[in-house]
Short mmCIF file of C-alpha atoms in Angstrom, two decimals:
data_model
loop_
_atom_site.label_atom_id
_atom_site.label_comp_id
_atom_site.label_asym_id
_atom_site.label_seq_id
_atom_site.Cartn_x
_atom_site.Cartn_y
_atom_site.Cartn_z
CA GLN Z 1 0.00 0.28 -0.25
CA LYS Z 2 1.20 3.19 -1.02
CA GLU Z 3 1.81 6.07 1.51
CA VAL Z 4 0.09 8.57 0.00
CA GLU Z 5 -2.59 7.86 -3.12
CA GLN Z 6 -4.34 9.72 -5.47
CA ASN Z 7 -6.28 9.46 -8.48
CA SER Z 8 -3.92 10.39 -11.55
CA GLY Z 9 -6.63 11.55 -13.33
CA PRO Z 10 -6.71 13.22 -15.85
CA LEU Z 11 -9.56 15.42 -14.25
CA SER Z 12 -11.35 17.44 -16.97
CA VAL Z 13 -13.73 20.49 -15.83
CA PRO Z 14 -15.57 22.96 -17.61
CA GLU Z 15 -14.21 26.68 -17.07
CA GLY Z 16 -16.28 28.12 -13.53
CA ALA Z 17 -17.02 24.48 -12.07
CA ILE Z 18 -15.69 22.97 -9.10
CA ALA Z 19 -12.55 20.61 -9.26
CA SER Z 20 -12.54 17.97 -6.49
CA LEU Z 21 -9.52 16.46 -5.76
CA ASN Z 22 -8.90 13.63 -3.43
CA CYS Z 23 -5.85 11.99 -1.51
CA THR Z 24 -5.86 9.14 1.08
CA TYR Z 25 -2.83 8.25 3.41
CA SER Z 26 -1.57 4.99 5.10
CA ASP Z 27 -0.06 6.49 8.46
CA ARG Z 28 -2.50 7.65 11.02
CA GLY Z 29 0.20 9.15 12.97
CA SER Z 30 0.24 11.70 9.82
CA GLN Z 31 0.41 15.38 11.42
CA SER Z 32 0.32 17.84 8.43
CA PHE Z 33 -1.04 17.91 5.04
CA PHE Z 34 -0.15 19.86 1.75
CA TRP Z 35 -1.18 20.54 -1.44
CA TYR Z 36 1.23 21.48 -4.04
CA ARG Z 37 0.66 22.38 -7.69
CA GLN Z 38 2.89 21.66 -10.49
CA TYR Z 39 2.77 23.08 -13.86
CA SER Z 40 4.34 21.01 -17.00
CA GLY Z 41 8.03 21.39 -16.61
CA LYS Z 42 8.34 23.61 -13.55
CA SER Z 43 8.64 23.06 -9.93
CA PRO Z 44 5.82 22.24 -7.20
CA GLU Z 45 4.51 25.09 -5.61
CA LEU Z 46 2.98 25.27 -2.45
CA ILE Z 47 -1.01 26.14 -2.79
CA MET Z 48 -2.07 25.16 0.89
CA PHE Z 49 -1.51 23.56 3.95
CA ILE Z 50 -3.84 22.23 6.48
CA TYR Z 51 -3.02 20.55 10.22
CA SER Z 52 -6.65 20.17 11.85
CA ASN Z 53 -9.73 18.13 10.82
CA GLY Z 54 -12.47 20.66 9.07
CA ASP Z 55 -12.41 23.11 6.27
CA LYS Z 56 -9.41 25.73 5.03
CA GLU Z 57 -10.32 28.11 2.80
CA ASP Z 58 -7.88 30.18 0.49
CA GLY Z 59 -9.25 32.31 -2.07
CA ARG Z 60 -11.06 29.53 -4.69
CA PHE Z 61 -9.30 26.89 -3.17
CA THR Z 62 -10.62 24.71 0.16
CA ALA Z 63 -8.66 22.08 1.71
CA GLN Z 64 -10.49 19.45 3.71
CA LEU Z 65 -9.07 17.08 6.15
CA ASN Z 66 -10.78 14.17 7.76
CA LYS Z 67 -8.10 12.27 9.61
CA ALA Z 68 -10.46 9.62 11.23
CA SER Z 69 -11.08 8.31 7.63
CA GLN Z 70 -7.47 9.43 6.42
CA TYR Z 71 -8.51 11.54 3.61
CA VAL Z 72 -7.82 15.00 2.54
CA SER Z 73 -8.99 16.55 -0.26
CA LEU Z 74 -9.08 19.85 -2.35
CA LEU Z 75 -11.63 21.69 -3.79
CA ILE Z 76 -10.99 24.51 -6.88
CA ARG Z 77 -13.83 26.92 -6.74
CA ASP Z 78 -14.70 28.63 -10.07
CA SER Z 79 -11.77 26.64 -11.99
CA GLN Z 80 -9.71 28.76 -14.68
CA PRO Z 81 -7.78 27.27 -17.43
CA SER Z 82 -4.55 28.67 -15.42
CA ASP Z 83 -5.93 26.04 -12.75
CA SER Z 84 -4.83 23.31 -15.11
CA ALA Z 85 -1.60 21.60 -13.67
CA THR Z 86 -0.92 18.35 -11.75
CA TYR Z 87 -2.04 18.88 -8.04
CA LEU Z 88 0.45 16.93 -5.38
CA CYS Z 89 -0.58 15.76 -2.02
CA ALA Z 90 1.79 15.46 0.55
CA VAL Z 91 1.79 14.16 3.98
CA ASN Z 92 4.08 14.76 6.91
CA ARG Z 93 4.65 12.29 9.49
CA LEU Z 94 7.37 11.62 12.33
CA GLY Z 95 9.36 8.98 11.27
CA SER Z 96 12.31 7.06 13.45
CA ASN Z 97 14.75 10.04 12.94
CA ASP Z 98 13.04 13.11 11.63
CA TYR Z 99 9.71 14.17 9.72
CA LYS Z 100 9.31 12.42 6.63
CA LEU Z 101 7.03 14.23 4.06
CA SER Z 102 5.62 11.78 1.35
CA PHE Z 103 4.06 12.71 -1.74
CA GLY Z 104 1.44 11.32 -3.81
CA ALA Z 105 2.07 10.64 -7.86
CA GLY Z 106 -0.29 13.61 -8.35
CA THR Z 107 -3.76 14.14 -10.03
CA THR Z 108 -3.63 16.06 -13.30
CA VAL Z 109 -6.35 18.58 -14.12
CA THR Z 110 -7.59 19.95 -17.50
CA VAL Z 111 -9.74 22.96 -17.19
CA ARG Z 112 -11.57 23.35 -20.72
CA ALA Z 113 -12.95 26.66 -22.07
CA ASP T 1 11.09 29.86 -5.63
CA ALA T 2 11.75 31.20 -2.47
CA GLY T 3 15.39 32.16 -3.05
CA ILE T 4 16.52 28.79 -4.21
CA THR T 5 18.58 27.93 -7.23
CA GLN T 6 19.59 24.91 -8.29
CA SER T 7 22.88 24.32 -11.09
CA PRO T 8 22.96 23.23 -13.65
CA ARG T 9 19.46 23.37 -15.08
CA HIS T 10 20.05 21.03 -17.74
CA LYS T 11 22.55 18.16 -18.00
CA VAL T 12 23.42 15.38 -20.36
CA THR T 13 26.00 13.24 -19.37
CA GLU T 14 27.42 9.55 -20.23
CA THR T 15 27.23 6.57 -17.96
CA GLY T 16 29.74 6.20 -15.43
CA THR T 17 30.84 9.75 -15.17
CA PRO T 18 30.44 11.45 -11.76
CA VAL T 19 27.95 14.41 -11.52
CA THR T 20 27.26 17.07 -8.94
CA LEU T 21 24.38 18.96 -8.67
CA ARG T 22 24.33 22.12 -6.71
CA CYS T 23 21.34 23.47 -4.62
CA HIS T 24 21.87 27.13 -3.11
CA GLN T 25 19.37 28.95 -1.06
CA THR T 26 19.55 32.53 0.51
CA GLU T 27 16.68 31.88 3.19
CA ASN T 28 18.88 30.69 5.79
CA HIS T 29 16.50 27.42 5.99
CA ARG T 30 17.99 25.05 8.50
CA TYR T 31 16.67 22.29 6.51
CA MET T 32 17.62 21.30 2.80
CA TYR T 33 16.02 18.05 0.96
CA TRP T 34 16.83 16.44 -2.79
CA TYR T 35 14.14 14.89 -4.23
CA ARG T 36 13.65 13.13 -7.81
CA GLN T 37 10.62 13.11 -9.80
CA ASP T 38 10.12 10.29 -12.05
CA PRO T 39 6.64 9.59 -13.93
CA GLY T 40 4.37 7.26 -12.21
CA HIS T 41 6.45 7.68 -9.10
CA GLY T 42 6.00 11.29 -7.40
CA LEU T 43 8.63 12.94 -5.85
CA ARG T 44 11.01 10.82 -3.79
CA LEU T 45 13.63 11.55 -1.22
CA ILE T 46 16.99 10.85 -1.79
CA HIS T 47 18.88 12.67 0.99
CA TYR T 48 18.33 15.62 3.55
CA SER T 49 20.27 17.66 5.43
CA TYR T 50 19.28 19.49 9.17
CA GLY T 51 22.30 21.55 9.14
CA VAL T 52 26.13 21.93 8.33
CA LYS T 53 27.55 18.62 8.02
CA ASP T 54 24.52 16.97 9.37
CA THR T 55 22.76 14.59 6.48
CA ASP T 56 20.79 11.18 6.33
CA LYS T 57 19.52 9.39 4.03
CA GLY T 58 16.14 9.23 2.29
CA GLU T 59 14.39 6.20 0.75
CA VAL T 60 16.08 6.21 -2.73
CA SER T 61 20.11 6.87 -1.46
CA ASP T 62 21.25 4.07 -3.41
CA GLY T 63 24.34 5.59 -6.06
CA TYR T 64 23.93 9.27 -4.38
CA SER T 65 26.06 11.19 -1.74
CA VAL T 66 25.56 14.61 -0.51
CA SER T 67 27.27 16.98 1.20
CA ARG T 68 26.51 20.50 3.03
CA SER T 69 29.43 22.73 4.14
CA LYS T 70 27.75 25.62 4.10
CA THR T 71 24.27 26.75 5.31
CA GLU T 72 23.13 27.90 2.10
CA ASP T 73 24.46 24.88 -0.45
CA PHE T 74 23.84 21.48 -0.49
CA LEU T 75 25.39 19.31 -3.15
CA LEU T 76 24.36 16.17 -4.44
CA THR T 77 26.59 13.75 -6.23
CA LEU T 78 26.34 10.83 -8.56
CA GLU T 79 29.61 9.32 -8.12
CA SER T 80 29.28 7.05 -11.18
CA ALA T 81 26.09 7.83 -13.21
CA THR T 82 23.72 5.52 -14.72
CA SER T 83 20.99 5.65 -17.28
CA SER T 84 18.17 4.59 -13.87
CA GLN T 85 19.23 7.92 -12.21
CA THR T 86 17.89 9.79 -15.58
CA SER T 87 15.23 12.12 -13.67
CA VAL T 88 14.12 15.55 -12.79
CA TYR T 89 15.93 16.64 -9.65
CA PHE T 90 14.55 19.28 -7.00
CA CYS T 91 15.96 20.67 -4.09
CA ALA T 92 13.80 21.94 -1.40
CA ILE T 93 14.39 23.67 2.02
CA SER T 94 12.36 23.95 5.00
CA LEU T 95 12.91 26.72 7.82
CA ASP T 96 12.82 23.67 10.79
CA ARG T 97 11.56 19.82 10.96
CA GLY T 98 8.17 19.28 9.61
CA GLU T 99 8.00 22.87 8.06
CA THR T 100 6.68 23.50 4.93
CA GLN T 101 9.05 22.75 2.33
CA TYR T 102 9.74 25.06 -0.75
CA PHE T 103 11.44 23.76 -4.22
CA GLY T 104 13.82 25.05 -6.42
CA PRO T 105 13.41 25.01 -10.05
CA GLY T 106 14.90 21.70 -10.70
CA THR T 107 17.90 20.01 -12.59
CA ARG T 108 16.87 17.71 -15.75
CA LEU T 109 19.32 15.07 -16.01
CA LEU T 110 19.85 12.76 -18.88
CA VAL T 111 22.24 10.01 -18.40
CA LEU T 112 23.18 8.20 -21.64
#
């Protein structure tokens, strides 16, 4: 079982719609959760992080965390063509020596005009 | 890219040659990381550093070594490059343990 799993996509949504991305993780001891966006040929850039159960909103982005279900999601409201990218879920946990950040393989999102 | 540069940005080399990639940060962050990114595998940690001369292995460290002689510089060395090390390499930094990681622009390495 992979530590962090995401649907690879591609997820195609019309402009203006809501894109919903899901991520599950295997380690119940995971403590912090991150969403990165990566445009083709570019480096990952942080969208947002979440530590506590519930929702966290930042502009058009909402992260949702449910630790009991080991599930974190990202909603993109009013999707724009500029949101077309691969979205990486990352989960931080304290390992034997230090914190370890594990990444999912990413979900590719295409916003069609 | 949060004050992080990587050099070179692109490199083509031959199997068996040594290769060194450099990561330089201007943020004075304590932690620095080297990842590789391959299709279907996502980002995988190679090595990381938690201070000058303090380094540790990640999940895919075989064939790689690192050094950190200054806070701002973290070097990744492939002692004898193999075709399986063809990848995109990203450096990342974080202020401290468990903190958010910020990524450099990446280095595309092709080993022929």
